[in-house]
C-alpha atoms as one frame of an Amber mdcrd trajectory, in Angstrom:
protein
  45.997  63.372  -0.543  48.881  63.160  -2.964  50.944  65.640  -0.846  52.737
  65.611   2.467  52.443  69.347   3.090  51.855  70.141   6.743  50.196  73.480
   5.989  46.484  73.401   5.416  45.608  75.172   2.163  42.869  77.744   2.339
  39.432  77.013   0.911  38.816  77.734  -2.770  35.905  79.757  -4.052  33.604
  77.868  -6.377  33.552  80.197  -9.392  35.586  83.115 -10.699  34.615  86.407
 -12.267  36.870  85.760 -15.270  40.243  86.984 -16.481  38.866  90.381 -17.485
  38.048  91.016 -13.843  41.644  90.253 -12.947  40.989  86.806 -11.499  42.759
  83.566 -12.360  40.104  80.867 -13.022  42.577  78.169 -11.952  42.421  79.571
  -8.431  38.743  78.628  -8.195  37.271  75.163  -7.711  34.827  74.816 -10.628
  36.981  76.009 -13.568  39.967  74.087 -12.189  37.868  70.924 -11.888  36.641
  71.341 -15.473  40.240  71.674 -16.696  41.262  68.577 -14.740  38.399  66.545
 -16.212  39.241  67.650 -19.767  42.914  66.725 -19.348  42.008  63.361 -17.826
  39.526  62.471 -20.576  41.901  63.499 -23.362  44.898  61.599 -21.978  43.017
  58.402 -21.108  41.240  58.246 -24.474  44.502  58.759 -26.366  46.173  55.999
 -24.342  43.195  53.695 -24.897  43.500  54.285 -28.653  47.231  53.532 -28.578
  46.741  50.344 -26.551  43.854  49.072 -28.679  46.123  47.156 -31.109  47.450
  45.259 -28.076  43.830  44.362 -27.204  44.131  45.831 -23.736  41.035  46.833
 -21.741  40.443  50.534 -21.258  41.141  50.231 -17.535  44.855  49.802 -18.329
  44.899  53.118 -20.206  43.092  54.846 -17.356  45.443  53.491 -14.678  48.523
  54.412 -16.715  47.030  57.834 -17.464  46.510  58.486 -13.771  50.114  57.509
 -13.007  51.425  59.763 -15.804  49.575  62.753 -14.342  50.918  61.990 -10.884
  54.338  62.505  -9.307  55.762  59.583 -11.298  55.813  61.560 -14.575  54.209
  64.951 -15.295  53.745  65.579 -11.601  57.519  65.744 -11.184  57.154  69.280
 -12.449  56.094  71.226  -9.396  54.777  73.978 -11.655  52.439  71.554 -13.455
  51.349  69.898 -10.212  50.707  73.180  -8.397  48.873  74.649 -11.384  46.673
  71.750 -12.523  46.488  69.571  -9.409  47.207  71.845  -6.450  46.827  70.335
  -3.006  43.808  72.491  -2.167  41.867  71.066  -5.138  42.399  67.403  -4.346
  39.547  67.228  -1.831  37.033  68.295  -4.487  38.570  65.917  -7.043  38.599
  62.962  -4.647  35.041  63.643  -3.519  33.736  63.713  -7.083  35.741  60.615
  -8.011  34.448  58.674  -5.009  30.895  59.773  -5.728  31.251  58.324  -9.219
  32.836  55.208  -7.749  29.850  54.727  -5.459  27.509  54.553  -8.436  29.969
  52.381 -10.353  29.996  49.857  -7.516  26.205  49.948  -7.641  26.442  48.998
 -11.343  28.945  46.245 -10.519  26.487  44.884  -7.972  23.808  44.919 -10.655
  26.036  42.706 -12.798  26.301  40.103 -10.031  23.203  37.946  -9.758  23.044
  36.046  -6.435  20.732  33.472  -8.034  23.345  32.705 -10.667  25.897  32.203
  -7.898  23.614  29.549  -6.419  23.584  27.801  -9.790  27.367  27.944 -10.122
  28.631  24.506 -11.020  30.990  22.535  -8.829  33.748  23.048 -11.367  33.505
  26.857 -11.310  33.082  26.893  -7.516  36.170  24.716  -7.006  38.219  26.913
  -9.339  37.004  30.037  -7.536  37.910  28.685  -4.099  41.350  27.610  -5.315
  41.813  31.007  -6.950  41.172  32.674  -3.609  42.790  30.363  -1.074  46.267
  29.842  -2.517  46.947  33.488  -3.497  45.536  34.634  -0.135  48.088  32.398
   1.596  50.824  33.742  -0.684  49.628  37.270   0.121  50.015  36.643   3.847
  53.499  35.221   3.249  54.390  38.274   1.147  53.150  40.576   3.913  55.710
  39.112   6.347  58.520  39.847   3.864  57.263  43.407   3.374  56.754  44.110
   7.090  60.293  43.002   7.864  61.696  45.428   5.279  59.768  48.421   3.917
  56.491  48.164   5.845  57.846  48.217   9.355  55.281  49.674  11.708  52.169
  48.637   9.762  49.376  47.124  11.830  49.880  43.389  11.633  46.325  41.980
  11.272  44.945  44.616   8.826  48.133  44.467   6.745  47.974  40.675   6.477
  44.343  40.735   5.346  44.844  43.624   2.913  47.770  41.888   1.247  45.860
  38.601   1.064  42.866  40.315  -0.547  45.058  42.322  -2.944  46.717  39.173
  -4.295  43.617  36.972  -4.374  41.098  39.344  -5.951  39.837  38.960  -9.545
  38.338  42.042 -11.184  35.000  40.750 -12.474  34.145  43.777 -14.714  37.622
  43.848 -16.293  37.654  40.069 -16.805  34.282  40.170 -18.551  35.540  42.864
 -20.893  38.691  40.868 -21.737  36.618  37.737 -22.398  34.438  39.709 -24.793
  37.434  41.203 -26.578  39.014  37.806 -27.286  35.634  36.187 -28.108  35.487
  33.835 -25.150  32.569  35.503 -23.400  29.964  33.055 -24.724  32.033  29.858
 -24.577  32.354  27.206 -21.889  35.663  28.587 -20.697  34.151  32.063 -20.528
  31.215  30.802 -18.518  33.526  29.068 -16.017  35.765  32.136 -15.748  32.839
  34.516 -15.189  31.174  32.270 -12.629  34.430  31.757 -10.737  35.223  35.481
 -10.876  31.775  36.339  -9.530  32.260  34.018  -6.556  35.774  35.398  -6.111
  34.480  38.963  -6.225  31.879  38.412  -3.517  34.368  36.592  -1.288  36.945
  39.347  -1.781  34.477  42.069  -0.789  33.604  40.151   2.376  37.304  39.788
   3.230  37.860  43.446   2.426  35.043  44.419   4.777  36.803  42.390   7.462
  40.107  44.114   6.674  38.509  47.570   6.881  36.870  46.677  10.162  40.246
  45.562  11.541  41.950  48.718  10.318  39.875  51.024  12.493  41.640  53.389
  14.823  39.702  52.281  17.869  41.897  51.292  20.780  39.693  48.384  21.846
  39.546  45.150  19.811  35.810  45.201  20.428  35.561  48.213  18.136  36.486
  46.146  15.095  34.013  43.473  16.195  31.226  46.042  16.500  32.060  47.426
  13.065  31.945  43.978  11.496  28.711  42.951  13.261  27.077  46.250  12.315
  28.054  45.616   8.700  26.437  42.167   8.839  23.310  43.724  10.352  23.224
  46.260   7.536  23.327  43.475   4.923  20.509  41.593   6.691  18.435  44.791
   6.848  18.929  45.387   3.123  17.900  41.826   2.237  14.728  41.699   4.330
  13.607  45.346   4.268  15.123  47.193   1.312  14.920  44.378  -1.251  11.106
  43.914  -1.021  10.714  47.638  -1.622  12.976  47.434  -4.657  10.927  44.542
  -6.027   7.758  46.569  -5.544   9.260  49.434  -7.545  10.484  47.075 -10.282
   6.981  45.596 -10.702   5.587  49.095 -11.261   7.977  49.607 -14.218   6.570
  47.291 -16.919   8.426  46.404 -20.097   7.976  48.818 -22.972   7.049  51.813
 -20.818   9.435  54.571 -19.694  10.576  54.386 -16.088   9.114  57.181 -14.029
  11.597  59.793 -12.912  10.667  59.640  -9.224  11.458  55.905  -9.129  14.942
  56.600 -10.501  15.518  59.388  -7.969  14.265  57.181  -5.148  16.667  54.401
  -6.133  19.655  56.719  -6.390  18.707  58.177  -3.026  18.658  54.685  -1.523
  22.128  53.995  -2.969  23.506  57.189  -1.414  21.757  56.533   1.896  23.206
  53.028   2.049  26.663  54.445   1.312  26.228  56.948   4.126  25.218  54.202
   6.573  28.214  51.990   5.782  30.549  54.976   6.044  28.896  55.812   9.385
  29.487  52.257  10.562  33.156  52.559   9.645  33.410  50.117   6.745  33.403
  52.236   3.593  30.784  54.079   1.584  31.419  51.788  -1.410  30.083  48.725
   0.408  26.624  50.212   0.822  26.292  50.917  -2.905  27.624  47.465  -3.783
  25.152  45.691  -1.481  22.200  47.630  -2.929  23.339  46.673  -6.437  23.609
  42.976  -5.530  20.132  42.750  -3.949  18.528  44.847  -6.689  15.980  42.812
  -8.721  17.559  41.854 -12.050  14.335  40.883 -13.806  12.264  43.363 -15.747
  12.821  46.757 -17.294  13.888  48.774 -14.267  17.443  47.446 -13.894  18.214
  47.946 -17.595  16.830  51.482 -17.528  18.979  52.388 -14.528  22.080  51.040
 -16.229  21.366  53.022 -19.396  20.879  56.219 -17.413  23.987  55.841 -15.242
  26.730  54.002 -17.036  27.841  56.530 -19.646  28.245  59.322 -17.107  29.799
  57.104 -14.451  32.136  54.999 -16.623  33.031  57.709 -19.102  33.451  60.700
 -16.805  33.755  59.849 -13.118  35.844  56.657 -13.216  38.837  58.243 -15.001
  38.881  60.812 -12.184  39.273  57.973  -9.695  42.281  56.662 -11.597  43.828
  60.121 -11.541  43.147  60.322  -7.835  45.020  57.010  -7.460  47.783  58.170
  -9.792  48.405  61.254  -7.684  49.116  58.930  -4.759  51.411  56.681  -6.799
  55.047  57.702  -6.948  57.117  55.101  -8.735  60.241  56.982  -7.639  59.695
  55.651  -4.118  60.745  52.222  -5.417  64.496  52.664  -5.095  67.343  50.262
  -4.598  67.768  46.574  -5.259  65.677  45.644  -2.246  62.602  47.563  -3.373
  62.781  46.289  -6.938  63.366  42.779  -5.634  60.235  43.084  -3.499  58.307
  44.256  -6.571  59.394  41.118  -8.426  58.485  39.024  -5.382  54.993  40.547
  -5.171  54.350  40.029  -8.910  55.660  36.452  -8.768  53.579  35.530  -5.736
  50.467  37.164  -7.180  50.833  35.300 -10.481  52.067  32.019  -9.076  49.376
  31.672  -6.418  46.519  32.607  -8.734  47.643  30.724 -11.830  48.934  27.558
 -10.147  45.913  27.277  -7.847  43.506  27.667 -10.755  45.393  25.341 -13.116
  45.782  22.521 -10.596  42.101  22.484  -9.669  41.074  22.845 -13.326  43.160
  19.826 -14.279  41.647  17.916 -11.370  38.209  18.799 -12.779  39.337  17.273
 -16.120  39.656  20.566 -17.943  42.190  20.318 -20.828  45.650  21.734 -20.167
  45.386  24.667 -22.584  41.995  25.669 -21.168  43.332  25.299 -17.608  46.242
  27.610 -18.375  43.883  30.108 -20.019  41.641  30.028 -16.940  44.661  30.625
 -14.709  45.715  33.697 -16.690  42.141  34.999 -16.848  41.599  34.663 -13.108
  44.794  36.670 -12.548  43.096  39.819 -13.907  43.235  42.732 -11.482  42.344
  46.269 -12.588  39.824  48.585 -10.987  38.756  46.459  -8.033  42.395  46.024
  -7.105  42.857  49.803  -7.105  39.839  50.225  -4.843  41.360  47.815  -2.333
  44.732  49.561  -2.478  43.235  53.041  -2.116  41.234  52.002   0.912  44.390
  50.539   2.421  46.315  53.724   1.606  43.646  55.992   3.092  43.461  53.856
   6.235  47.214  54.087   6.691  47.733  50.344   6.247  49.843  50.746   3.081
  52.661  53.282   2.837  53.665  55.122  -0.367  56.263  52.558  -1.432  54.050
  49.488  -0.955  51.169  51.305  -2.652  53.333  51.996  -5.715  54.541  48.377
  -5.789  50.994  47.034  -5.623  49.733  49.391  -8.361  52.524  48.273 -10.699
  51.669  44.663  -9.880  48.016  45.278 -10.839  49.045  46.852 -14.157  51.476
  44.056 -14.990  49.098  41.177 -14.202  46.211  42.742 -16.124  48.378  43.729
 -19.097  49.734  40.223 -19.553  46.316  38.506 -19.414  45.230  38.903 -23.047
  48.591  38.060 -24.709  49.130  34.972 -22.554  45.582  33.660 -23.045  45.885
  34.082 -26.811  49.281  32.368 -26.723  48.146  29.219 -24.900  44.553  28.934
 -26.120  43.506  29.134 -29.769  39.698  29.399 -29.911  39.725  29.967 -33.656
  41.833  26.916 -34.533  40.450  25.248 -37.626  38.977  21.803 -37.364  37.657
  19.305 -39.839  34.019  19.602 -40.715  33.377  15.907 -40.122  29.802  15.125
 -41.145  29.123  18.769 -41.967  28.482  18.035 -45.635  25.260  19.892 -46.336
  26.858  23.241 -46.996  24.046  24.336 -49.329  20.281  24.035 -49.510  20.623
  22.256 -52.856  22.667  19.457 -51.243  20.334  19.326 -48.239  17.296  18.801
 -50.475  19.048  15.971 -52.299  20.122  14.232 -49.092  16.649  14.547 -47.496
  18.245  15.675 -44.242  16.853  18.332 -41.887  17.397  21.856 -43.146  19.299
  24.157 -40.823  19.038  27.903 -41.363  20.641  30.744 -39.439  18.840  34.082
 -39.442  20.729  37.130 -38.218  18.823  40.172 -36.995  19.763  43.545 -35.555
  16.605  44.586 -33.707  13.066  43.502 -32.944  11.966  45.324 -36.108  13.404
  42.403 -38.126  11.466  39.714 -36.269   8.068  39.729 -38.094   9.804  39.284
 -41.448  12.081  36.558 -40.064   9.153  34.630 -38.580   7.220  34.835 -41.834
  10.248  33.661 -43.806  10.685  30.767 -41.368   7.038  29.852 -41.858   7.575
  29.888 -45.613  10.660  27.669 -45.317   9.371  24.906 -43.080   8.436  22.438
 -45.832   5.149  21.139 -44.457   5.189  18.004 -46.642   8.533  16.792 -45.361
   9.010  14.244 -42.625  12.243  15.890 -41.554  11.685  19.252 -39.900  13.388
  22.612 -40.099  15.883  23.822 -37.488  16.336  27.569 -37.238  18.946  29.547
 -35.315  18.017  33.199 -34.821  21.156  35.167 -33.959  20.746  38.587 -32.388
  23.706  40.768 -33.383  24.753  42.939 -30.434  27.608  45.378 -30.617  30.157
  45.152 -27.854  30.670  48.741 -26.808  32.830  50.354 -24.150  29.773  50.558
 -21.922  29.654  48.337 -18.891  26.147  47.132 -19.772  27.703  45.058 -22.531
  28.689  42.713 -19.728  25.072  42.456 -18.597  24.399  40.772 -21.935  26.656
  37.935 -20.835  24.177  36.935 -18.150  21.671  36.226 -20.914  24.150  34.157
 -22.875  25.084  30.891 -21.222  27.027  29.755 -24.258  26.927  30.704 -27.899
  24.267  28.699 -29.650  21.972  28.109 -26.697  18.917  30.194 -25.798  19.794
  33.412 -24.062  16.947  33.262 -21.605  16.809  31.449 -18.301  15.192  28.079
 -18.946  13.705  28.057 -15.490  11.819  31.263 -16.231  11.297  31.152 -19.971
   7.539  31.246 -19.522   7.729  34.506 -17.580  10.331  36.223 -19.715   9.454
  39.715 -20.841  12.026  39.745 -23.600  10.038  40.385 -26.768  12.529  38.489
 -28.908  12.204  35.382 -26.785   8.429  35.640 -26.621   8.110  35.955 -30.407
  10.233  32.916 -31.234   8.951  30.825 -28.351   5.331  31.444 -29.347   6.051
  30.565 -32.976   7.876  27.386 -31.971   4.853  26.202 -30.018   2.585  26.752
 -33.033   4.773  24.927 -35.554   7.099  21.961 -35.937  10.077  24.249 -36.336
  12.850  24.247 -33.746  13.735  27.923 -33.242  16.831  28.580 -31.179  17.572
  32.198 -30.274  21.272  33.050 -30.020  23.270  36.148 -29.242  26.519  37.358
 -30.790  28.266  39.954 -28.647  31.248  41.404 -30.431  32.758  44.515 -31.916
  31.339  45.403 -35.313  34.712  44.800 -36.955  34.795  41.144 -35.867  31.168
  40.099 -35.421  31.268  38.301 -38.787  33.631  35.782 -37.178  30.954  34.891
 -34.629  28.409  34.407 -37.416  30.715  32.137 -39.427  31.787  30.074 -36.416
  28.226  29.591 -35.252  27.111  28.600 -38.759  29.784  25.899 -38.802  29.020
  24.738 -35.275  25.335  24.441 -36.050  25.948  22.899 -39.496  23.751  25.499
 -41.138  23.028  25.189 -44.841  22.439  28.914 -45.212  22.990  32.144 -43.276
  20.379  34.826 -43.975  21.525  38.383 -43.255  19.476  41.591 -43.133  20.208
  44.287 -45.714  21.981  47.320 -44.268  19.202  49.630 -45.471  15.515  49.784
 -44.587  12.508  51.266 -46.342  10.992  54.423 -44.904   7.302  55.303 -45.047
   7.825  57.252 -48.278   9.305  54.048 -49.832  12.821  55.501 -50.028  15.915
  53.762 -48.667  17.614  54.774 -45.439  20.872  53.294 -44.193  20.490  51.595
 -40.822  24.225  51.408 -40.134  26.924  51.240 -42.753  28.868  48.762 -40.612
  26.224  46.131 -41.353  27.126  46.292 -45.040  30.742  45.435 -44.190  29.511
  42.549 -42.010  27.445  41.174 -44.897  30.393  41.436 -47.276  32.768  39.622
 -44.894  30.261  36.860 -44.162  29.797  36.297 -47.886  33.560  35.956 -48.240
  34.190  33.680 -45.244  31.000  31.736 -44.480  31.323  27.920 -44.569  27.856
  27.618 -46.159  25.505  29.448 -48.476  24.647  33.067 -47.653  21.615  35.187
 -48.492  20.894  38.886 -47.986  17.262  39.755 -47.308  16.155  43.125 -48.668
  12.977  43.573 -46.655  10.118  45.700 -47.913   7.570  44.396 -45.436   7.507
  40.681 -46.255   4.178  39.281 -45.112   3.108  42.478 -43.396   4.163  44.097
 -40.149   3.124  41.190 -37.944   3.323  37.443 -37.986   0.542  35.794 -40.042
  -1.205  32.643 -38.835  -0.387  29.484 -40.782  -3.986  29.059 -41.946  -3.975
  32.527 -43.516  -0.390  32.472 -44.723  -0.064  33.398 -48.386   2.952  34.470
 -50.412   3.661  34.865 -54.101   7.303  34.030 -54.764   9.169  34.520 -58.024
  12.546  33.043 -58.959  14.523  34.733 -61.749  16.720  31.989 -63.176  19.626
  32.869 -65.470  21.958  29.983 -64.638  24.894  29.216 -62.383  25.473  28.037
 -58.835  23.798  30.970 -57.081  20.647  30.753 -59.208  20.352  27.016 -58.551
  20.637  27.631 -54.818  17.887  30.247 -55.016  15.760  27.773 -56.976  16.373
  24.986 -54.442  15.309  27.272 -51.585  12.203  28.397 -53.476  11.198  24.818
 -54.285  11.326  23.974 -50.606   9.180  27.020 -49.829   6.652  25.921 -52.473
   5.803  22.885 -50.344   3.861  25.231 -48.052   0.169  25.213 -49.112  -0.054
  28.997 -48.861   2.817  29.702 -51.252   2.627  29.994 -55.022   5.948  29.843
 -56.835   6.756  31.115 -60.305  10.098  30.219 -61.866  11.164  32.336 -64.836
  14.059  31.063 -66.880  15.653  33.569 -69.244  16.878  32.188 -72.569  18.784
  34.341 -75.083  17.339  34.775 -78.549  19.497  34.401 -81.642  19.958  38.176
 -81.937  20.791  38.629 -78.222  23.770  40.991 -77.797  25.518  41.034 -74.418
  26.454  44.441 -73.027  29.703  43.730 -71.249  29.441  46.274 -68.432  28.958
  43.867 -65.571  32.153  44.872 -63.750  30.585  48.168 -62.774  28.230  46.444
 -60.388  30.122  43.490 -59.009  33.602  42.186 -58.709  32.465  38.628 -59.471
  33.169  37.290 -62.939  29.578  36.601 -63.913  29.399  35.557 -67.471  29.393
  32.486 -69.593  28.703  29.217 -67.825  31.140  26.384 -68.052  29.931  23.255
 -69.764  29.629  21.418 -66.445  27.627  24.230 -64.849  25.276  24.339 -67.851
  24.633  20.604 -67.551  23.852  20.916 -63.835  21.482  23.822 -64.574  19.652
  21.720 -67.165  19.396  18.865 -64.667  17.893  21.195 -62.034  15.324  22.524
 -64.527  14.482  18.974 -65.620  13.840  17.983 -61.997  11.653  21.055 -61.564
   9.568  20.155 -64.634   9.130  16.617 -63.320   7.982  18.014 -59.988   5.433
  20.248 -61.720   4.019  17.279 -63.643   3.472  15.413 -60.404   2.064  18.328
 -58.422  -1.556  17.199 -59.019  -1.003  14.671 -56.260   0.594  17.211 -53.942
  -0.073  20.706 -52.637   2.794  22.351 -54.546   1.799  25.332 -56.643   4.683
  25.837 -59.040   4.570  27.542 -62.419   7.529  27.348 -64.774   7.974  29.813
 -67.637  10.685  30.442 -70.171  11.301  33.945 -71.454  13.246  34.339 -74.689
  14.875  37.772 -74.558  17.105  39.697 -76.885  18.031  42.712 -74.693  17.937
  44.002 -71.146  14.717  45.932 -71.726  12.886  42.677 -72.295  14.416  41.262
 -69.109  13.161  44.256 -67.123   9.761  43.996 -68.808   9.489  40.379 -67.681
  10.449  41.396 -64.134   7.766  44.084 -64.125   5.142  41.500 -65.068   5.721
  39.900 -61.667   6.177  43.109 -59.712   3.191  42.243 -57.517   5.039  39.262
 -56.047   5.769  39.288 -52.333   9.293  37.933 -52.665  11.908  37.587 -55.407
  14.646  34.966 -55.071  17.696  35.695 -57.209  21.316  34.600 -57.374  24.035
  37.038 -56.461  26.231  36.102 -59.428  24.067  34.756 -62.254  25.881  33.074
 -65.121  25.174  32.610 -68.796  24.938  34.831 -71.826  21.729  36.547 -70.658
  23.322  37.453 -67.313  26.376  38.826 -69.092  24.094  41.230 -70.958  22.666
  42.868 -67.843  23.438  46.567 -67.870  23.319  48.048 -64.385  24.775  51.400
 -63.510  27.462  51.556 -60.853  25.967  50.871 -57.440  27.134  51.133 -53.848
  25.693  47.666 -53.105  27.646  45.136 -55.212  26.805  42.465 -52.646  23.292
  42.327 -54.154  24.605  41.445 -57.606  23.215  42.769 -60.895  19.727  41.262
 -60.581  19.333  42.289 -56.953  20.265  45.849 -57.809  17.783  45.929 -60.688
  15.021  44.898 -58.302  15.957  47.301 -55.507  17.445  50.448 -57.000  16.781
  50.536 -60.729  14.132  52.744 -62.326  13.655  50.095 -65.028  11.963  47.725
 -62.578   9.136  48.985 -60.397   8.253  46.653 -57.537   7.687  46.808 -53.791
   8.519  43.129 -53.280  11.180  41.952 -50.890  14.280  40.422 -52.441  16.397
  37.513 -51.224  19.827  37.544 -52.877  21.435  34.105 -52.621  25.079  33.081
 -52.851  25.763  29.351 -52.951  28.727  27.971 -51.037  31.478  26.938 -53.434
  34.644  25.499 -51.915  36.881  27.100 -54.522  35.855  30.625 -53.493  35.710
  29.910 -49.806  38.124  31.916 -47.698  40.089  30.168 -44.964  37.498  28.537
 -42.801  36.838  30.124 -39.457  37.292  27.204 -37.111  34.869  26.065 -34.520
  35.597  26.547 -30.863  37.488  23.585 -29.476  35.471  23.384 -26.319  32.136
  23.193 -28.086  32.797  20.504 -30.688  31.073  18.033 -28.413  27.943  20.205
 -28.455  27.357  20.410 -32.176  23.835  19.087 -31.870  21.586  21.356 -29.759
  19.636  19.829 -26.920  16.201  20.451 -28.402  17.086  19.279 -31.925  15.842
  15.742 -31.399  15.397  15.283 -35.121  19.030  16.042 -35.820  21.211  13.236
 -37.158
């Protein structure tokens, strides 16, 4: 492989005795393999870093890295090639790379759910069929042009099928990664693209199996027929014999318990045995692993555990070796002369034209808008790893010569590289749109309009759920005819790991539940169970959501979803949590940056929840629910928003609310050191703001007077203070409260006198920092720091997705306007 030497190199010893014993480690298999792996990992990671600004998937860096190490670049130096990649070492390298590829194809099979293929809509199925048929025809036409020029002598039938498959294939894993990178994974267009690619992938593997069967060296045509029929028999055997055994194993691995080691070993052994059988049949070892992955039960804990155990080693270590193995076979120098370069252009044109035109025409016929149809065409043209697998099989079987192989590899790189830029050029998912009837941007406005309150809670892990559920219970306003709608968004980081794509199967579209509606009652997902159980016990519509994105851009998903769902407030978790010794520990510093960006860009009010065990470690029943809430009111927009939220909470019979308004005494002296804690210009209220504050307090007093005829338990107090010490003393009087509600940027002369030392959490504001990190105030209460939406300080609005504007109102929100 990678060399045309006629001499057979001698076998290499596995290990050396070291340089001090006079031996060269590079003449032995193990140290040479270690050096090769280190070089491959270093080069591919550097290229991935350089291509990241272009938003290219890592597979591009790995393919290019393999080509650079091959005879097209560094391999032109015979000294480098003979030292680092000598011919006698390629068998070991290829074997290890193919072993990793076997397990990778098993993971790819795990990503494909046959049941979801059955539920594929007519639109996605039509697009998939068009995306296969037309490019397959163009591939056959291209094969005639190649056979009459540079592929003379290639077997006709296998060559036709290989070229058809190579041009019609869509790399499902690479496409899913691109969709996630450009934030289309959870949209309608992403769902169509993934469904069509999954159908395309399965069809391509079936065609490839046919091509491999035809490419056998048997002299009789019956040989190919026997190979193909044996392959079909193997698939039937796996479905009816192996799959029940897999389901039995999966049932013995319950959620929440570690998977037993012998089950993992048994499964890996089955994958290898299946690969051996398909290689014995004469198809390819990869097909066996892929089939086992497809039939593997997707429900339960076992599949996720296998992915976690395999993917880092396989995707991070073994796959780059496969790209190097391909790169060593790719010699761009074989493309010489006008004819060869003309054929390269012809192959690229036919590959793009067939795939894009076929997809666009059918998409337009299915009444998909033009820009979305073009985006789908470019997305379905993604090649990548699966393309390389097809080409390598064709190269190893002697169907593709060196020149055609190089042409096809360059075609795969070009088509994949252009996908992201072209999609972003023709389709603008973040294009701003008018808010329409999205007027209730704050809780204060929602209370005045008597419309349903919509809240969005963001959480990072299941540890946040008890507090969220208790806060939802406190917010549901039991005396109101209109109910509360809650959207619980699970923040998931999009990593380089392939399992990030498995998340997409749980997310049909952003804003809808991420569990299968047909099986919601049997779901073992603890997040789903918690919210579903609470929804059944209350009048609150709880809609779980999932945001899958890189940490640097996940705030965009939060802001878009808040606008789509017309939320009045987004509630974010604090980036620190309390340990058992009551000290703070940072969960992840990236969450602080997310909170800061959401506060800057959100189209509604935002609150940060500093949780110290609100309501206990578990969800409390409504009949036993009891909270003591305190609002510290200084004045200003943020304080009024906190007050409006607290007043709504006070409608719950188990909640007692105390509102403390701070009034400066005549001798009050502001200490103008506020800029040490926050960048916001908190200080004196404007005359208009002061009037609105007085109006809000007047309404509160009127509500208290009439609370004899209601279940509200509200106490209003005014504290006349002359210095910060008296403010802190008043806070300490209510230190036994369960929850403090405060504004992020309080206004007024009392707020301007708050003296807080420099803090690393300015997003909490001066009052929030006093309650969480100051020695002057001693409390174990949770704190909700509120920032009211004000149009003047709103950053450019993150627009809603064009293809979801018609789905603003969720299906279950029957009370929505």
